[in-house]
Coordinates of C-alpha atoms in Angstrom, one line a residue:
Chain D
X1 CA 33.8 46.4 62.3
X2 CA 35.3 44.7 59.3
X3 CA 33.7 46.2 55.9
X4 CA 35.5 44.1 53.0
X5 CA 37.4 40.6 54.0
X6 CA 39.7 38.4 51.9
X7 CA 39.7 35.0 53.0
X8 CA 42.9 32.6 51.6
X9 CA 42.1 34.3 48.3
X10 CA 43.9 32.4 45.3
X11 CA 43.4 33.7 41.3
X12 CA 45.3 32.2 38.2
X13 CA 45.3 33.6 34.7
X14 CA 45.4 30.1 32.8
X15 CA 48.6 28.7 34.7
X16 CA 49.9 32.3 35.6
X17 CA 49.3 32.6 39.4
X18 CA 48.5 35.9 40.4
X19 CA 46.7 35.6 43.2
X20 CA 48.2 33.4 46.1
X21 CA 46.7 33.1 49.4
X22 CA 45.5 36.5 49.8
X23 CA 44.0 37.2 53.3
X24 CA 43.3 41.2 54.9
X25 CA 40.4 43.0 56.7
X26 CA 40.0 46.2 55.8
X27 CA 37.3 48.1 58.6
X28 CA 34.7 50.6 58.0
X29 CA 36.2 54.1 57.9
X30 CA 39.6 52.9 57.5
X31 CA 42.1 53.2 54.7
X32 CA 44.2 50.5 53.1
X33 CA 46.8 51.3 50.7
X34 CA 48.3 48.4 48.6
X35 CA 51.6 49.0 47.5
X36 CA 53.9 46.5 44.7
X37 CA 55.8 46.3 41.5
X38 CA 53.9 46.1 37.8
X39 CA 52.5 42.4 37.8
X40 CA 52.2 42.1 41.7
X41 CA 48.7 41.5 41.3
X42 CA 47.4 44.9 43.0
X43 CA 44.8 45.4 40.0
X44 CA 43.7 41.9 39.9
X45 CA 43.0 42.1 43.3
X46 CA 40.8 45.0 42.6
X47 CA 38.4 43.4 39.8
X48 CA 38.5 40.3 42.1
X49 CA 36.7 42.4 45.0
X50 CA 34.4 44.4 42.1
X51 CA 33.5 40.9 40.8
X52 CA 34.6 41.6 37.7
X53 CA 36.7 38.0 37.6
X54 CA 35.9 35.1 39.7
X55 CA 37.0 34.1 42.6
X56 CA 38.1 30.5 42.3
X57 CA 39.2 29.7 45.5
X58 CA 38.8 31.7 48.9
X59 CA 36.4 34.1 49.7
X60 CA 35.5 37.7 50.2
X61 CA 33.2 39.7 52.2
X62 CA 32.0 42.9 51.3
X63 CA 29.3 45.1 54.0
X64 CA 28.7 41.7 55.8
X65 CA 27.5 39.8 52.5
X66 CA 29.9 36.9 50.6
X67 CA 30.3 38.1 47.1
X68 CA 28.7 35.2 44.5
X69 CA 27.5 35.4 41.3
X70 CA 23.8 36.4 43.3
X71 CA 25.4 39.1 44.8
X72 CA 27.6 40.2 42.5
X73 CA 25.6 43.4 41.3
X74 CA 24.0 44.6 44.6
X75 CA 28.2 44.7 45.9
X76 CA 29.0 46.7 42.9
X77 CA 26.5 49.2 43.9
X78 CA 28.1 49.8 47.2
X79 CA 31.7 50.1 45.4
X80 CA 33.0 53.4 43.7
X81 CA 36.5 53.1 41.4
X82 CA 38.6 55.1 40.3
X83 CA 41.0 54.0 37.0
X84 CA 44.2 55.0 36.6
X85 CA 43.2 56.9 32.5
X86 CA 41.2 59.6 32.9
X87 CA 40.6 59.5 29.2
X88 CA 38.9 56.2 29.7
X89 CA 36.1 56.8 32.2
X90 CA 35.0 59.8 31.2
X91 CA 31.5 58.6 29.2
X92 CA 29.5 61.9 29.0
X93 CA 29.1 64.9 26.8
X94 CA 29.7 67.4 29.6
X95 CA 30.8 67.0 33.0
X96 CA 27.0 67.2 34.0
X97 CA 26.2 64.5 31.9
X98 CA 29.1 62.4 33.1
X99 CA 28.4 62.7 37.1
X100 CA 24.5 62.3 35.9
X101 CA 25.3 59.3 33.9
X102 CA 25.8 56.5 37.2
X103 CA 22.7 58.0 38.8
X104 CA 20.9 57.5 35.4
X105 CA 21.7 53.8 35.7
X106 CA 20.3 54.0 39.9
X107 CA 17.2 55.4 38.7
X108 CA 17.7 58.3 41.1
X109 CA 14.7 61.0 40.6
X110 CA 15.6 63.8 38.8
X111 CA 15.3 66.6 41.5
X112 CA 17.7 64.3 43.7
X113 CA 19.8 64.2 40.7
X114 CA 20.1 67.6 40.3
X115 CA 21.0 67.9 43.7
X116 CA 23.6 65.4 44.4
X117 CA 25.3 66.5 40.7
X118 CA 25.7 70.1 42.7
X119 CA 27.0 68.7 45.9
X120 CA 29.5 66.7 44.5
X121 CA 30.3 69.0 41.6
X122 CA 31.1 71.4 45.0
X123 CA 33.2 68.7 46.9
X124 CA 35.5 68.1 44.4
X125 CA 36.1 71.8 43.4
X126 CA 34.7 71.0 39.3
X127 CA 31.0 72.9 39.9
X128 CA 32.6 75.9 37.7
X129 CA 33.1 73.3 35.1
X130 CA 29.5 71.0 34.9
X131 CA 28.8 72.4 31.2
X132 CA 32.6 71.9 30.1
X133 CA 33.5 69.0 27.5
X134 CA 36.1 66.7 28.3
X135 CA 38.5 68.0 26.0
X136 CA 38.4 71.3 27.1
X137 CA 39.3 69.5 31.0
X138 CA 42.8 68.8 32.3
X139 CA 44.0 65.0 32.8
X140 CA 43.6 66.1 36.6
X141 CA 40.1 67.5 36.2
X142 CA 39.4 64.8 34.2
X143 CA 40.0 62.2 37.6
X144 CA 37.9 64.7 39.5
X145 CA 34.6 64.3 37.5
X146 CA 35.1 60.8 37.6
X147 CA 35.3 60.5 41.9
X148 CA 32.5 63.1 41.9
X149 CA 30.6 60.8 39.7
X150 CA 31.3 58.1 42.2
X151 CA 31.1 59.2 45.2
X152 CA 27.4 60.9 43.9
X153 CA 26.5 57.3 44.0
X154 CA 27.1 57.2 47.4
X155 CA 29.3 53.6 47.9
X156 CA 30.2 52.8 51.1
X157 CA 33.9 51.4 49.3
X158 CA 36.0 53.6 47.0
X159 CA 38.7 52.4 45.7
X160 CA 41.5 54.4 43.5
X161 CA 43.8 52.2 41.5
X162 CA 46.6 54.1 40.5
X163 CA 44.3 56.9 39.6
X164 CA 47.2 59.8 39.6
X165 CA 49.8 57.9 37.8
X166 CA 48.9 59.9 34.5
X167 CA 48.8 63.6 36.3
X168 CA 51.3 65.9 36.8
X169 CA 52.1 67.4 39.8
X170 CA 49.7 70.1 40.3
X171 CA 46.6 67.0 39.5
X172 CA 48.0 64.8 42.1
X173 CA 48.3 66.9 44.7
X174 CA 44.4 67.8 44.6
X175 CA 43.8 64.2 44.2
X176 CA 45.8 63.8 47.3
X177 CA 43.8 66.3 49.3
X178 CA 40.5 65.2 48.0
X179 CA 41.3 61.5 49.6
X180 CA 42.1 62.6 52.5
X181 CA 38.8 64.6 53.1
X182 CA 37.2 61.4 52.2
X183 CA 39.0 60.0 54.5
X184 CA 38.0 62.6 57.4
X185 CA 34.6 62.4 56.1
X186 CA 35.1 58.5 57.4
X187 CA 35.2 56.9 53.9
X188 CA 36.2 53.4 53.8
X189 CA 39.5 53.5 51.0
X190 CA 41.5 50.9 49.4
X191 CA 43.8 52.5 47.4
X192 CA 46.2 50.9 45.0
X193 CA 49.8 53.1 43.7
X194 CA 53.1 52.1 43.6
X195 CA 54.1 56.0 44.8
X196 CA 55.0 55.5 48.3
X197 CA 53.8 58.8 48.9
X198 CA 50.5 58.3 48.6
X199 CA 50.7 55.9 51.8
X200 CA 51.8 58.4 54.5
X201 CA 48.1 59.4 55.2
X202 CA 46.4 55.6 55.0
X203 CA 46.3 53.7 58.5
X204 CA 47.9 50.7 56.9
X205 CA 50.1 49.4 54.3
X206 CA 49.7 46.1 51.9
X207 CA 53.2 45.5 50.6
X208 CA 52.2 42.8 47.8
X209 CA 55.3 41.0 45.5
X210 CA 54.4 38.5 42.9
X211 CA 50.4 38.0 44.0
X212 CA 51.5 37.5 47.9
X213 CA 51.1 40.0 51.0
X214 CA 54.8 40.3 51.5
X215 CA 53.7 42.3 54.8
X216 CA 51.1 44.5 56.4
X217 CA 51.5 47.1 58.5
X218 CA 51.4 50.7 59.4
X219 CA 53.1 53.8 57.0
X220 CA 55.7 53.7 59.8
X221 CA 56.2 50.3 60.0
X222 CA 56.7 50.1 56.2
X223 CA 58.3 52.7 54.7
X224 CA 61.5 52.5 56.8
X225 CA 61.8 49.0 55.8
X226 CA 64.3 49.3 53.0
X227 CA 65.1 45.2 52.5
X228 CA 61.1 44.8 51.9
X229 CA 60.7 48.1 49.7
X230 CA 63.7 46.6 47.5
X231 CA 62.1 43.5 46.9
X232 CA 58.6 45.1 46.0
X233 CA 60.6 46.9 43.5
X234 CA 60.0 50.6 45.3
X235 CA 62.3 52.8 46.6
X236 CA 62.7 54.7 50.1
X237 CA 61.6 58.7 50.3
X238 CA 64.1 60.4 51.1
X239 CA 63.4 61.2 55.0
X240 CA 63.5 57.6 55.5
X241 CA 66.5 57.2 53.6
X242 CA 67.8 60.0 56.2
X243 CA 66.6 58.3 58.9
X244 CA 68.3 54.9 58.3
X245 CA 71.4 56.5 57.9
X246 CA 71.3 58.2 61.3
X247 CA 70.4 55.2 63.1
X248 CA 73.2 53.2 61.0
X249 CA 75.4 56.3 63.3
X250 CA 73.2 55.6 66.5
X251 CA 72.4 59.0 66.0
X252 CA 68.1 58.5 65.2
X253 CA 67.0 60.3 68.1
X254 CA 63.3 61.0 68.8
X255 CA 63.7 64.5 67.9
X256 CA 65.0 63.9 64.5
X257 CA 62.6 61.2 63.6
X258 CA 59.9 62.5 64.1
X259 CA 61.2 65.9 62.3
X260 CA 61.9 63.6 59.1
X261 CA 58.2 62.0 59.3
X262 CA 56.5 65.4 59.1
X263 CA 59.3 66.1 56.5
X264 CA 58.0 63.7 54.4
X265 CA 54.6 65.2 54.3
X266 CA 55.8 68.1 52.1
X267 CA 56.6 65.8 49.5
Chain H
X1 CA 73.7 70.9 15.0
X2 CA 71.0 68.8 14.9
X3 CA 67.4 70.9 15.5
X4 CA 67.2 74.7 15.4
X5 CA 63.7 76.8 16.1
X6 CA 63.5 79.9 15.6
X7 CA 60.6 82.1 17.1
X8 CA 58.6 79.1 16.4
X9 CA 54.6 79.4 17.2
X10 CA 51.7 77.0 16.3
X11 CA 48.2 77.9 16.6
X12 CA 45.3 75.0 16.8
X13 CA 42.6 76.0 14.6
X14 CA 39.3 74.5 14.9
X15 CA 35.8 75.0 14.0
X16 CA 33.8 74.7 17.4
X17 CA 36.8 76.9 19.3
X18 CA 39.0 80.3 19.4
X19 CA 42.2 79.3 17.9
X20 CA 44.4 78.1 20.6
X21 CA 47.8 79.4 20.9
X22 CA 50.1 76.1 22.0
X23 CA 53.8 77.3 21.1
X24 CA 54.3 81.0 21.4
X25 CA 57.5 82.7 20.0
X26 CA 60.1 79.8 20.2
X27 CA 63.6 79.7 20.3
X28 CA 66.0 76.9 21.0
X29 CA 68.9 74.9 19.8
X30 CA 69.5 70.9 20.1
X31 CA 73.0 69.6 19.5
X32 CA 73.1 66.5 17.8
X33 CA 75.4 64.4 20.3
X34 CA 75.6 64.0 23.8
X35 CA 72.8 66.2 25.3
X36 CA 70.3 65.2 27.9
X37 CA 67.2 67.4 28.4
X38 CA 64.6 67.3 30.5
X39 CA 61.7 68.6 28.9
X40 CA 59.2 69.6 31.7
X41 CA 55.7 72.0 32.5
X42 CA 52.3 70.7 33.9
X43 CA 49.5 69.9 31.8
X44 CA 48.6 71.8 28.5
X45 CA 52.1 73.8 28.4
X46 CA 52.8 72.7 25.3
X47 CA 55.5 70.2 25.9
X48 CA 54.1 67.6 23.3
X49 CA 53.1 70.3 20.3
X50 CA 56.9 71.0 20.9
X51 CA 58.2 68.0 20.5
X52 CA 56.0 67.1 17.3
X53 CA 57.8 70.1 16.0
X54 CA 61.1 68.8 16.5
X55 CA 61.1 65.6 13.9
X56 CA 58.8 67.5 11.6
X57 CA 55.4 65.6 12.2
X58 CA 54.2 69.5 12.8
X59 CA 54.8 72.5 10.8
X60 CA 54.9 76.1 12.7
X61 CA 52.4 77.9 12.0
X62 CA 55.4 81.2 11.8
X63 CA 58.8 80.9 12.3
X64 CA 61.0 78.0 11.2
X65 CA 62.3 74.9 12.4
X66 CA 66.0 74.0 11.1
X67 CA 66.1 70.2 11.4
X68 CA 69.5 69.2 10.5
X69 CA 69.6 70.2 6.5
X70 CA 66.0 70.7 6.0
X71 CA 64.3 73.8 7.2
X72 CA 60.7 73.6 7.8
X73 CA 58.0 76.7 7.8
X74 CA 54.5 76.4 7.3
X75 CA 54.9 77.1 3.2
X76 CA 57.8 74.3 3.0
X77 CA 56.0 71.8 4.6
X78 CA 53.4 71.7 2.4
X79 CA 56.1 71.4 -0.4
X80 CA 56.3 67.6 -1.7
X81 CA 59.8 67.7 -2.7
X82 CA 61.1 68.0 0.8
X83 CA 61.1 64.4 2.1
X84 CA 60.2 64.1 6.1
X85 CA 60.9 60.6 6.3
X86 CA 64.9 60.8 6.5
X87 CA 64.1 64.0 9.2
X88 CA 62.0 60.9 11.4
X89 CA 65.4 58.4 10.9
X90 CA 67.8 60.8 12.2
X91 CA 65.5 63.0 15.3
X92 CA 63.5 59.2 16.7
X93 CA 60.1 60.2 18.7
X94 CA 58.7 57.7 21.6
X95 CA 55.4 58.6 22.1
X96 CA 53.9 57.6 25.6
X97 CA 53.0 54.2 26.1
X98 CA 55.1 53.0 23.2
X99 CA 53.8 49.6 24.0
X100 CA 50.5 50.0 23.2
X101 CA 51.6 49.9 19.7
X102 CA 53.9 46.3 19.8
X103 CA 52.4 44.4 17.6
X104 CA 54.5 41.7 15.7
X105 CA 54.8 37.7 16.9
X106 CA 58.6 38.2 17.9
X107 CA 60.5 40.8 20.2
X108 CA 63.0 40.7 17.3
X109 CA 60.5 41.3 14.3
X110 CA 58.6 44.4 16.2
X111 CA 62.3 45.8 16.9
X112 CA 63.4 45.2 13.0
X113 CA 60.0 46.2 11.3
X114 CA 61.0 49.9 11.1
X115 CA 64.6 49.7 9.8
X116 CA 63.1 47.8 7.2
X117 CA 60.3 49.9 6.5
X118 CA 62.8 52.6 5.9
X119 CA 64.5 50.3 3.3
X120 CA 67.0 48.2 4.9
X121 CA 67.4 44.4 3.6
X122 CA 65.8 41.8 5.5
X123 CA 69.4 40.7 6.8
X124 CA 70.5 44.0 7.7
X125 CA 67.5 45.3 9.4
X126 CA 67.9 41.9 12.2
X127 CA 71.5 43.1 12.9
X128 CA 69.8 46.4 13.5
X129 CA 67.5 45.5 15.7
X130 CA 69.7 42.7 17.3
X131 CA 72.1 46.0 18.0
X132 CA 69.3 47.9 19.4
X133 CA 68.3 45.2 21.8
X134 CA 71.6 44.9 23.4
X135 CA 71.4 49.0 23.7
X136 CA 68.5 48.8 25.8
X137 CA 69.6 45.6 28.1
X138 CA 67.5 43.3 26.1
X139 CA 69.7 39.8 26.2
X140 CA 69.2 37.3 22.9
X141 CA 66.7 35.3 25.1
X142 CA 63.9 37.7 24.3
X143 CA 64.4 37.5 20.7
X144 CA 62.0 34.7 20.1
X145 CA 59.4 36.5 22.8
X146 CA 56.0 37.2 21.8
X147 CA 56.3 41.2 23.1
X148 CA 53.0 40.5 25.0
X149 CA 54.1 38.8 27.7
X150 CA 56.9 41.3 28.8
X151 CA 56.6 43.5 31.9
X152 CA 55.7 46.9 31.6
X153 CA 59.3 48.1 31.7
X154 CA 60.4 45.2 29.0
X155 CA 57.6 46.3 26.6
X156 CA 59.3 50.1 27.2
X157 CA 62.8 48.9 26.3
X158 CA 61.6 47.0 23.0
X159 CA 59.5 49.9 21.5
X160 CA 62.3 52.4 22.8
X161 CA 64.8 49.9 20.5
X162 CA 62.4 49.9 17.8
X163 CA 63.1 53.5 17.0
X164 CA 67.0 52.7 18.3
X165 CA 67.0 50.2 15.6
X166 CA 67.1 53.0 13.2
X167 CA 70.3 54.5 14.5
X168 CA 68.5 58.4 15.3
X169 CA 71.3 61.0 16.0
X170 CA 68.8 62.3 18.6
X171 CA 66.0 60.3 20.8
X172 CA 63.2 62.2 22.0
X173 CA 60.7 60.4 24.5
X174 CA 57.5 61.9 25.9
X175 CA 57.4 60.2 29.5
X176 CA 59.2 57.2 28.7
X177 CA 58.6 56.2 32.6
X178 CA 54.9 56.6 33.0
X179 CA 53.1 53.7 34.5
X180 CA 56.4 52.1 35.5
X181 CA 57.3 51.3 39.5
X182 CA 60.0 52.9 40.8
X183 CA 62.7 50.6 40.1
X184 CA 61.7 49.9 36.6
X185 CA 61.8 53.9 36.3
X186 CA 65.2 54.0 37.4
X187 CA 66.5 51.1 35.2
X188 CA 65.0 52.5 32.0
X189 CA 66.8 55.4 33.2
X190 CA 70.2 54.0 33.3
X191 CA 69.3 52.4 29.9
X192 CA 69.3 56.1 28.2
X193 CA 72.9 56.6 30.5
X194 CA 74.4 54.2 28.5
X195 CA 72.8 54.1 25.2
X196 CA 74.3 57.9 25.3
X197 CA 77.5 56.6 26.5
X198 CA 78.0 54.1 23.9
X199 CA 76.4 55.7 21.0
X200 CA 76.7 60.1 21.8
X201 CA 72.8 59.9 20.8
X202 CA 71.4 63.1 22.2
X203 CA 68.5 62.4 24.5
X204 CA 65.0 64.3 25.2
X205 CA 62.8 63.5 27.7
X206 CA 59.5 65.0 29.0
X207 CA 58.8 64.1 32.6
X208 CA 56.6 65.6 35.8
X209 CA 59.3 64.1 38.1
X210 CA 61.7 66.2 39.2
X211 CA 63.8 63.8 40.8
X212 CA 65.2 61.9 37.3
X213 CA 65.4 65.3 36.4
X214 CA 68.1 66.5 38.8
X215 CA 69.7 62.5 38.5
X216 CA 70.5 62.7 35.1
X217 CA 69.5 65.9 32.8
X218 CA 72.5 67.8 32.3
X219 CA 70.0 70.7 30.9
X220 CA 66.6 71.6 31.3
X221 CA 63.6 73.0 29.3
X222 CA 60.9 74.8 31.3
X223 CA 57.7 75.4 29.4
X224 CA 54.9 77.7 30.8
X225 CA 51.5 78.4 28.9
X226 CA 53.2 77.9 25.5
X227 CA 56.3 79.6 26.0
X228 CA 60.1 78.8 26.7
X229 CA 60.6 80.4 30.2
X230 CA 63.8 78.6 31.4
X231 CA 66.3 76.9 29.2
X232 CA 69.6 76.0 31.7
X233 CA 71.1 73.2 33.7
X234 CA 69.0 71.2 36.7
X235 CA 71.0 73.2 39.5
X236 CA 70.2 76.8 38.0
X237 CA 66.7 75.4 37.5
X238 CA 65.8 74.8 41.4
X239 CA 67.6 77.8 42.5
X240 CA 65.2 79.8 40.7
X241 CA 62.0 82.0 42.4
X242 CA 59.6 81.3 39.6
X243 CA 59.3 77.7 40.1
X244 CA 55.8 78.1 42.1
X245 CA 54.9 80.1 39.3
X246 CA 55.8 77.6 36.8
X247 CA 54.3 74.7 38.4
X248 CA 57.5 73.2 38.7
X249 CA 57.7 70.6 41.7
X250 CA 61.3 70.4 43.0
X251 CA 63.4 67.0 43.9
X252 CA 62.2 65.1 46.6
X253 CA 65.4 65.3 48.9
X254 CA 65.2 69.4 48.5
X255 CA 62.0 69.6 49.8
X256 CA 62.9 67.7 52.5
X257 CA 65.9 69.7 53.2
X258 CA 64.0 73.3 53.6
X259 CA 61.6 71.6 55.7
X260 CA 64.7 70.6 57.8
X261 CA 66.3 73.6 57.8
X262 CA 62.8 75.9 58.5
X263 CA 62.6 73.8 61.5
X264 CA 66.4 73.3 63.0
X265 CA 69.6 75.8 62.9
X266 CA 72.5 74.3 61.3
X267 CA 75.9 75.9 62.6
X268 CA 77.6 75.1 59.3
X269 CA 75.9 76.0 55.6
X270 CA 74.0 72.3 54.6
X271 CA 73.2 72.1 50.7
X272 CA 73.0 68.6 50.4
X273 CA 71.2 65.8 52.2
X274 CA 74.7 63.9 52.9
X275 CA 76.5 67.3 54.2
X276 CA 72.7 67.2 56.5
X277 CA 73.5 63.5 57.9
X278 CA 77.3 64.8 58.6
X279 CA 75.8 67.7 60.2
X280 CA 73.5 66.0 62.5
X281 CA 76.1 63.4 63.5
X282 CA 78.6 66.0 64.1
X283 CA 76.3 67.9 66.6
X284 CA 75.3 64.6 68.1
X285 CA 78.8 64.1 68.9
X286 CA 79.7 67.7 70.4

């Protein structure tokens, strides 16, 4: 069953299109990874489905309901995100304070509070950290509190816009991890990154270009497709790089491709 | 020789915390043309507290740091007499996301603002920054451009030729790619190639990606919990056993080769990924 729907979806800043004719499903438990150049239109396509601009032409669907300006705030309730800065979503004094701070806004009761600031604390490996301040927290960390925060809220769409851009290596390889257990806990995702690598664990690919879907399809379908990746500004991994050379030989056979797809999971 | 620390340490004092330790005990050397570092270490290494140290916006707290004539410890930087302005002309620092601090109408005036800040005639500091432009592959079109409306990678290139504009001996960037695609990356990339072709600047650059690292540092700095713990070229640097320890990630096509070669004999000895494609074709073929 679809969960979020873009219908014909069409967005201008003052003349500047940067939405055009925007149309996917994404399902319940699936994950969508939306790949493009700076100024494709990836983030605006993000506040579009929070409702944080309006939609001027086209619609979208989110758990079954049409977002409007009388729905606006019950959708957001059902939608986690995750920003790209760490430094700029982290609103409490501790990390306590900061998962606690959403479920504040719910009303949750306190006891429950309590219990879903443990759980998720727990899930996202920060419980040794809940009376920590955010300077004494790693960028990394930092983007950990703030999906625990999330996900204590319990939405039914989390979406991550480029939200390990700013970590080094070690924080976006826990991020990593961390999505796909959300994923294997059947999360739906919509993540948004112009690192390729993040795409190899989502079901399917949105290559945007210039506020268009330039094409959708799976990780394999998409990341071998070096004419498309050049135009979205992004460049092949390596094992696909491999890969097209062999073939260009006629010597791509099954063996070898599929040795250079797991390759590119060690990346 | 351009910058020179020796047994350099800073210590963070504040009132809530222990003192923190950032730079312990060090040493290094920074010619003044033609060298391109790559600055690397995760997270709270120490890589920035370095690099504040090397244009003098941070004293040591022991040791001393040689920066072309003017030697800095933490008793002469206090001393008023020694000027740190004409240090910051000759050793330029980028901080990351230069653009967030454009701020002039014009492309042109936010390139020229600094050379005439440090005391250059009106005419003189627009040939400046007209120079600088062209450095970083910014045509005369953009000239009249209100810097807000660039791409991410434009706004880069203008604030990178803002401190270009005032001809540094030595260019020192932390993460000049961050928040750029791939392809913007590796043009802003090519843009430091040939600034240092042209001009012999020496180039530093702090990155997490390992990959522009082995494309065009011809030496790298490894930091680890405040200390210097490799100082060599790329090729020495991935050969190395420490690099779990470090943190250090390793270029994409080497990972993929060990997972290639963990998983398949080779007959002959494969070290790169083009000797790997020969070797596959070749045993296709026999």
């Amino acid at each position: 069953m679809s969960y979020l729907t873009l219908n014909h979806v069409h967005f201008s800043y003052g003349n500047t299109p940067a939405i055009q004719d925007v149309s996917f499903s994404l399902e319940a438990g699936e994950w969508i990874s939306i790949v493009g150049p700076n100024g494709s239109g990836k983030s605006t396509l993000a506040k579009l489905i929070m409702g944080l601009l309006p939609v001027p032409s086209g619609t979208i669907d989110v758990g079954g309901e049409r977002l409007s300006e009388a729905s606006v705030h019950e959708i957001r309730e059902k939608i986690g995100i995750i920003f790209q800065n760490p430094d700029n979503q982290f609103v409490g004094v501790t990390v306590k304070d900061d998962i606690a701070f959403g479920l504040e806004n719910l009303q949750v009761p306190y006891p429950e509070m309590i219990a879903r600031i443990e759980t998720y604390a727990q899930a996202v490996g920060m419980d040794a950290y809940l009376d920590k301040e955010p300077a004494q927290l790693s960028g990394g960390q930092k983007q950990r509190v703030a999906i625990a925060g999330t996900l204590a809220m319990h939405p039914e769409l989390i979406i991550f816009d480029e939200a390990t851009s700013m970590l080094d290596p070690t924080g976006r390889q826990t991020m990593m991890t961390i999505m796909n257990d959300l994923k294997k806990a059947g999360k739906t995702i919509l993540s948004i990154t112009h690192d390729l690598k993040e795409t190899l664990n989502a079901d399917r690919v949105i290559v945007m270009h210039e506020g268009r879907v330039l094409k959708l399809g799976t990780p394999k379908e998409i990341l071998r497709d070096e004419a498309l990746l050049t135009t979205a500004n992004l460049t092949l991994l390596e094992p696909f790089k491999m890969m097209n050379a062999l073939a260009e030989k006629n010597r791509l056979t099954d063996a070898w491709e599929a040795l250079l797809w797991e390759s590119a999971f060690t990346l | 020789m351009g910058i020179r620390l020796h047994a350099v340490s800073h210590v963070y004092q504040s009132i809530n915390q222990p003192p923190f330790e950032a730079l312990k005990n060090v040493s290094l050397t920074i010619q003044a043309t033609d060298e391109f570092i790559a600055l690397v270490g995760e997270t709270g290494s120490g890589k920035s507290t370095l690099v504040q140290h090397f244009n003098a916006l941070m004293a040591p707290t022991s040791g001393e740091a040689q920066l072309f004539d003017v030697t800095l410890t933490a008793e002469t930087f206090k001393d008023k007499k020694i000027k740190k302005t004409p240090i910051r002309k000759r050793i330029g620092l980028v901080f990351q996301f230069p653009e967030y601090q454009l701020f002039e109408e014009t492309v042109l005036k936010d390139v020229a603002f600094a050379p005439k800040n440090f005391g250059l005639s009106e005419e003189a500091a627009i040939q400046k920054a007209k120079d600088a432009l062209r450095l970083v592959g910014l045509d005369e079109s953009f000239e009249a451009r209100s810097p807000f409306h660039l791409s991410g990678g434009e706004k880069k290139r203008v604030s990178i030729a803002g401190i270009l504009a005032m001809e540094p001996d030595i260019l020192v960037l932390d993460e000049p790619t961050s928040g750029l695609d791939p392809k913007s990356q590796e043009m802003l990339m090519d843009v430091f190639t040939s600034i240092q072709n042209r001009t012999h600047t020496s180039i530093v650059f702090i990155t997490h990606d390992m990959n522009w690292v082995e494309r065009y540092a011809k030496r790298v700095l490894v930091m680890k919990a405040g200390s210097l713990v490799f100082d060599g070229t790329p090729h020495a640097l991935f050969q190395r056993p420490e690099l779990a320890d470090w943190k250090m990630d390793v270029p994409d096509r080497f990972k993929v080769m060990q997972y290639l070669k963990t998983h398949h004999s080779f007959k002959d000895p494969v070290t790169t990924p083009d000797e790997l494609i020969d070797a596959i074709i070749r045993e296709g073929q026999s």
